[in-house]
PDB file of C-alpha atoms in Angstrom:
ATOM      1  CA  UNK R 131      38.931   0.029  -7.753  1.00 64.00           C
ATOM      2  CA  UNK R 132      40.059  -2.933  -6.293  1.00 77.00           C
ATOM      3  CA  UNK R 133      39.675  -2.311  -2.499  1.00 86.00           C
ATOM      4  CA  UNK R 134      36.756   0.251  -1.757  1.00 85.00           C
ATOM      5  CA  UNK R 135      38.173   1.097   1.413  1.00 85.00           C
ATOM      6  CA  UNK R 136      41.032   2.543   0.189  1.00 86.00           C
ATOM      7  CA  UNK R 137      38.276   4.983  -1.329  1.00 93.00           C
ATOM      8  CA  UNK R 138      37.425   8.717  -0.077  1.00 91.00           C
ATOM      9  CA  UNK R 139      33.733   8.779  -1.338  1.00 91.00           C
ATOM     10  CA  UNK R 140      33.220   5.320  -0.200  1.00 93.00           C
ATOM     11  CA  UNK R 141      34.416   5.840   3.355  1.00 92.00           C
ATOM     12  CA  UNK R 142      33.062   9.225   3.684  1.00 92.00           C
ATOM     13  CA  UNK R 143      29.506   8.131   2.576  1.00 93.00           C
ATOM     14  CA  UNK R 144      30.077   5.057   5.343  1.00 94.00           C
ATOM     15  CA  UNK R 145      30.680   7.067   8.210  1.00 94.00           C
ATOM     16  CA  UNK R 146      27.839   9.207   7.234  1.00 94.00           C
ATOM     17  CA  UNK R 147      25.199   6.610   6.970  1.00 96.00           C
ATOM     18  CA  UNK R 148      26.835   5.069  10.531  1.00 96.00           C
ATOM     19  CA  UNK R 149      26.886   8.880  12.150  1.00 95.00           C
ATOM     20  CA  UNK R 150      23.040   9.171  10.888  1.00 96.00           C
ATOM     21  CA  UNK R 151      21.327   5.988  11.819  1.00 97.00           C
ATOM     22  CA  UNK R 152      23.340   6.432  15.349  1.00 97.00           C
ATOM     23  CA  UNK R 153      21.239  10.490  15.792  1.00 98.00           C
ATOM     24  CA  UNK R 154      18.242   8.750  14.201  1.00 98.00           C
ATOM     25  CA  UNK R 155      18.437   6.340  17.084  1.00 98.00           C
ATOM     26  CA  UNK R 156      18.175   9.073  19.332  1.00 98.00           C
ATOM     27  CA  UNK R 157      16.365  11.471  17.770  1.00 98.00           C
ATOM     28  CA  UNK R 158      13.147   8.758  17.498  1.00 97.00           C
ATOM     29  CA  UNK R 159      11.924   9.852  20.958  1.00 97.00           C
ATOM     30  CA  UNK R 160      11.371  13.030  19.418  1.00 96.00           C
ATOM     31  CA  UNK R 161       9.630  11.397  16.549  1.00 95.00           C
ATOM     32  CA  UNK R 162      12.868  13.063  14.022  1.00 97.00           C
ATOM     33  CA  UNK R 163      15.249  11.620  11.608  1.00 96.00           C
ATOM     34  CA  UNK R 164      18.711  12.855  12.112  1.00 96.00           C
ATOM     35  CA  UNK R 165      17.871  15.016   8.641  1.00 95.00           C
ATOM     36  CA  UNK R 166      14.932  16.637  10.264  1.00 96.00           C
ATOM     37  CA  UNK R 167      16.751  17.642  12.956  1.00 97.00           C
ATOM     38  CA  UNK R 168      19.273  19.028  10.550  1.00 96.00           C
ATOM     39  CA  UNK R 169      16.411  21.247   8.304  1.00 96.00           C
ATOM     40  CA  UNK R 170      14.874  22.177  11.329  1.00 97.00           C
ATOM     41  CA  UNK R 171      18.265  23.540  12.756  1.00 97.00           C
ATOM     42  CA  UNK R 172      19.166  25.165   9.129  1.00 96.00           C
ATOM     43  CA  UNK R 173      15.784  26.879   8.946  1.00 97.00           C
ATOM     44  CA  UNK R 174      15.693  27.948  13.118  1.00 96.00           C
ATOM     45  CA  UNK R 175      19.184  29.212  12.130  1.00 95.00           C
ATOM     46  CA  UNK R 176      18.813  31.119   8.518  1.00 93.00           C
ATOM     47  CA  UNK R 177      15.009  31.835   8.670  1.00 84.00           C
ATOM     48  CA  UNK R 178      12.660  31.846   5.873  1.00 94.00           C
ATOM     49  CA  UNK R 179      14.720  30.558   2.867  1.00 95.00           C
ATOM     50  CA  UNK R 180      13.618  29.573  -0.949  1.00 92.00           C
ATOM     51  CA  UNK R 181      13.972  25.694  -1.866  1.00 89.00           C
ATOM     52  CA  UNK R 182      17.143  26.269  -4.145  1.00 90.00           C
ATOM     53  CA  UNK R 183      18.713  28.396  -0.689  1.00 93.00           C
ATOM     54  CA  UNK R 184      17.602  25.441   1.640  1.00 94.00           C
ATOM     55  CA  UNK R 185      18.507  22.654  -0.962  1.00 94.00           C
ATOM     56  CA  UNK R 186      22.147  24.392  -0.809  1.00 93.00           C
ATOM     57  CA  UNK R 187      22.229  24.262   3.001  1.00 93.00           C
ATOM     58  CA  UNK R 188      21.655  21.027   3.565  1.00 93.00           C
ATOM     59  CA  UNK R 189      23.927  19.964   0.253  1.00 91.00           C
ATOM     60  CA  UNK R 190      21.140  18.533  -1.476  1.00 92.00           C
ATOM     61  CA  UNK R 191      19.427  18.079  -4.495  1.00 92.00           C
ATOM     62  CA  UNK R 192      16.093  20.109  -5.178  1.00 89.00           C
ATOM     63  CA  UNK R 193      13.980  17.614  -5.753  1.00 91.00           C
ATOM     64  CA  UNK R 194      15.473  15.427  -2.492  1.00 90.00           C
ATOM     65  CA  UNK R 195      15.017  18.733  -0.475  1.00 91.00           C
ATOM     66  CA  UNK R 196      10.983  19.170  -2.018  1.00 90.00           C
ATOM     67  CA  UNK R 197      10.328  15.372  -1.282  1.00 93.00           C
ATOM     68  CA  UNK R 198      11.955  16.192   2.719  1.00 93.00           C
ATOM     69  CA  UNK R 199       9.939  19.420   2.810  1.00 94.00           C
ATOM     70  CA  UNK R 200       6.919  18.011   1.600  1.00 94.00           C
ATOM     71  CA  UNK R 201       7.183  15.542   4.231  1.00 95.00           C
ATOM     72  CA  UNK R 202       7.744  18.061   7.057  1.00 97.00           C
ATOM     73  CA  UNK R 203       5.045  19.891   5.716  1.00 96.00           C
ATOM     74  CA  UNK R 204       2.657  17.644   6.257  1.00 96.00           C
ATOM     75  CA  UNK R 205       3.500  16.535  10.039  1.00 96.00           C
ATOM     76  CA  UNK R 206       3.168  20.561  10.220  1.00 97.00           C
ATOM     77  CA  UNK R 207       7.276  21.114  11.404  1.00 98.00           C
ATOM     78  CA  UNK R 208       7.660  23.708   8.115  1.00 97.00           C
ATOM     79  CA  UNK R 209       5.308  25.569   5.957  1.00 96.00           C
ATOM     80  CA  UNK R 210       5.600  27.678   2.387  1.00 92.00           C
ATOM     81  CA  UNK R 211       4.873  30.772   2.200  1.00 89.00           C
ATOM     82  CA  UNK R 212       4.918  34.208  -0.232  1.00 83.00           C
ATOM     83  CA  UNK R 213       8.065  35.832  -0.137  1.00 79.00           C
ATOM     84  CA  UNK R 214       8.621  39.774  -0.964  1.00 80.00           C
ATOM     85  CA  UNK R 215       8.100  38.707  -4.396  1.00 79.00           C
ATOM     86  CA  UNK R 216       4.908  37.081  -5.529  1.00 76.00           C
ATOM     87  CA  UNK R 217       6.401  34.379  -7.439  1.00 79.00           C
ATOM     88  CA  UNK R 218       8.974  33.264  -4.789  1.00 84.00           C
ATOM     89  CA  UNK R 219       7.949  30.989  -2.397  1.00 87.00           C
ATOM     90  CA  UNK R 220       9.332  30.377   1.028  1.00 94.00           C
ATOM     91  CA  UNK R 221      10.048  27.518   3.654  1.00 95.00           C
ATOM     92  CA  UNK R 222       9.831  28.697   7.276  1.00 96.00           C
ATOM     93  CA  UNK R 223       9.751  26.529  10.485  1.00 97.00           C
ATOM     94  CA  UNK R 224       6.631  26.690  12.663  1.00 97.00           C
ATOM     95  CA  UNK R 225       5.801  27.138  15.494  1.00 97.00           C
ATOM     96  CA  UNK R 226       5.337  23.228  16.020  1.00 97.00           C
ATOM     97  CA  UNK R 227       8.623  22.446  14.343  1.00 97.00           C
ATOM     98  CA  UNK R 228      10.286  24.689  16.545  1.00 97.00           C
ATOM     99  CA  UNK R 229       9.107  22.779  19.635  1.00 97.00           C
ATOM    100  CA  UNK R 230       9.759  19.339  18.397  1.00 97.00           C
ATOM    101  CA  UNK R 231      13.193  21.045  17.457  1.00 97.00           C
ATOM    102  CA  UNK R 232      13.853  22.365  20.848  1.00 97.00           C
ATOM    103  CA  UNK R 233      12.507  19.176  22.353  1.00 96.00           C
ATOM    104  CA  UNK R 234      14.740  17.185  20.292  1.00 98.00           C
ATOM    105  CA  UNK R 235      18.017  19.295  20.828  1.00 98.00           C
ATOM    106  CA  UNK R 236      18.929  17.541  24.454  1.00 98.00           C
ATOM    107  CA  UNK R 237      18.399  14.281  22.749  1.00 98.00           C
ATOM    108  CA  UNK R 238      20.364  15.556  19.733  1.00 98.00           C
ATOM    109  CA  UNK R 239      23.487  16.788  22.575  1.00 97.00           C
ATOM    110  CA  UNK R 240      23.084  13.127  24.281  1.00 97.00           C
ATOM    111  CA  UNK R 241      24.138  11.753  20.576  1.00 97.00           C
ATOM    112  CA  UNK R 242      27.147  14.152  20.135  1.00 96.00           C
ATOM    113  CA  UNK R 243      28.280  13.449  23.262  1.00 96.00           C
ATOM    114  CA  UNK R 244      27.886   9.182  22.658  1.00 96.00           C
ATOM    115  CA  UNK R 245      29.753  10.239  19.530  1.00 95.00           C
ATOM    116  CA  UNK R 246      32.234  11.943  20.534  1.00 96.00           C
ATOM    117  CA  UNK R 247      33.161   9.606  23.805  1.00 96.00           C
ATOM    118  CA  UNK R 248      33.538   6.672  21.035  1.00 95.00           C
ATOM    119  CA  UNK R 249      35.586   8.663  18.869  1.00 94.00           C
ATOM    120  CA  UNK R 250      37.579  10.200  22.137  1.00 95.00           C
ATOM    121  CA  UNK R 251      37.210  13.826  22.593  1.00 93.00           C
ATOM    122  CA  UNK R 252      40.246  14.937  20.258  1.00 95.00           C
ATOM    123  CA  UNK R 253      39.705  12.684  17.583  1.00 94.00           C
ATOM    124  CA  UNK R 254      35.964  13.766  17.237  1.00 94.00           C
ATOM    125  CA  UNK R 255      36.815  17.372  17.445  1.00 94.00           C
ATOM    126  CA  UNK R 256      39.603  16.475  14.746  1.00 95.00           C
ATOM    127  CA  UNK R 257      37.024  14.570  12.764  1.00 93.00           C
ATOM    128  CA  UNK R 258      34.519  17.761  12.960  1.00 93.00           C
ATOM    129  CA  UNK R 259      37.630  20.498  11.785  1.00 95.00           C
ATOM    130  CA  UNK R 260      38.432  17.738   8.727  1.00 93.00           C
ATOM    131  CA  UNK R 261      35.048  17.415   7.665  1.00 92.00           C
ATOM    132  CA  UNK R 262      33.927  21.146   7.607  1.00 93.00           C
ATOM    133  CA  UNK R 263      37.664  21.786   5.535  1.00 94.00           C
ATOM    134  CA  UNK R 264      36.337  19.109   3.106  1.00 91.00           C
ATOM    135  CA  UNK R 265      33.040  21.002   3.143  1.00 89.00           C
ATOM    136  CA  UNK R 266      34.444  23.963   2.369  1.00 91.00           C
ATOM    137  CA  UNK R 267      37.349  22.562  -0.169  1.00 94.00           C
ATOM    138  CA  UNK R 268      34.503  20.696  -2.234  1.00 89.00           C
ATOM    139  CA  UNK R 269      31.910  24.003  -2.439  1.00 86.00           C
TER     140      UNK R 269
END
């Protein structure tokens, strides 16, 4: 490759880590990273799910999604617990990381909106439509 930005992955993984640290800027009032936010929002969403259900989600690996849970776990936003069977184990939100997730969601709208002013209004809802087709194209 002779010019990386005339590359997809390099680009897309670009204005990913610039979209991130720009919700982690806001999101720090609420003492959440941008990925947080996003677990938090998958699990208020989907309810109880197993690791390898979450990990999917969020487009992770397993073991970057046990290290993020185990984190979260700890601060008390997300707990494990028995599932139906025995043997499977379950993330949930609490009731804490519910409230720092609702707390957190006008910050989270301030950051959209930033976003989408600097991207103008069409072009970020153009941006949005591309990237879930390339979501869905690349599952």
């Amino acid at each position: 490759m002779s010019d990386p930005g005339n590359c997809l992955c390099f680009n897309l993984q670009r204005a990913a880590r610039l979209a991130a640290r720009a919700y982690d800027d806001a999101l720090a009032p609420a003492g959440l990273t941008s990925a947080q936010f996003s677990a938090l929002a998958v699990l208020a969403k989907a309810g109880p799910l197993t690791t390898s259900s979450f990990s999917k989600a969020m487009e992770t690996e397993r073991t970057t999604s046990t290290r993020n849970l185990a984190l979260m776990e700890s601060q008390g936003l997300v707990k494990r617990k028995a599932g139906d069977d025995k043997r499977v184990r379950l993330i949930d939100i609490t009731a804490r990381g519910r409230k720092r997730f609702e707390a957190a969601a006008p910050l989270w709208r301030a950051a959209q909106k930033s976003l989408a002013a600097k991207l103008g209004e069409a072009n970020a809802a153009g941006v949005l439509k591309r990237t879930q087709g390339v979501v869905a194209a690349l599952e």
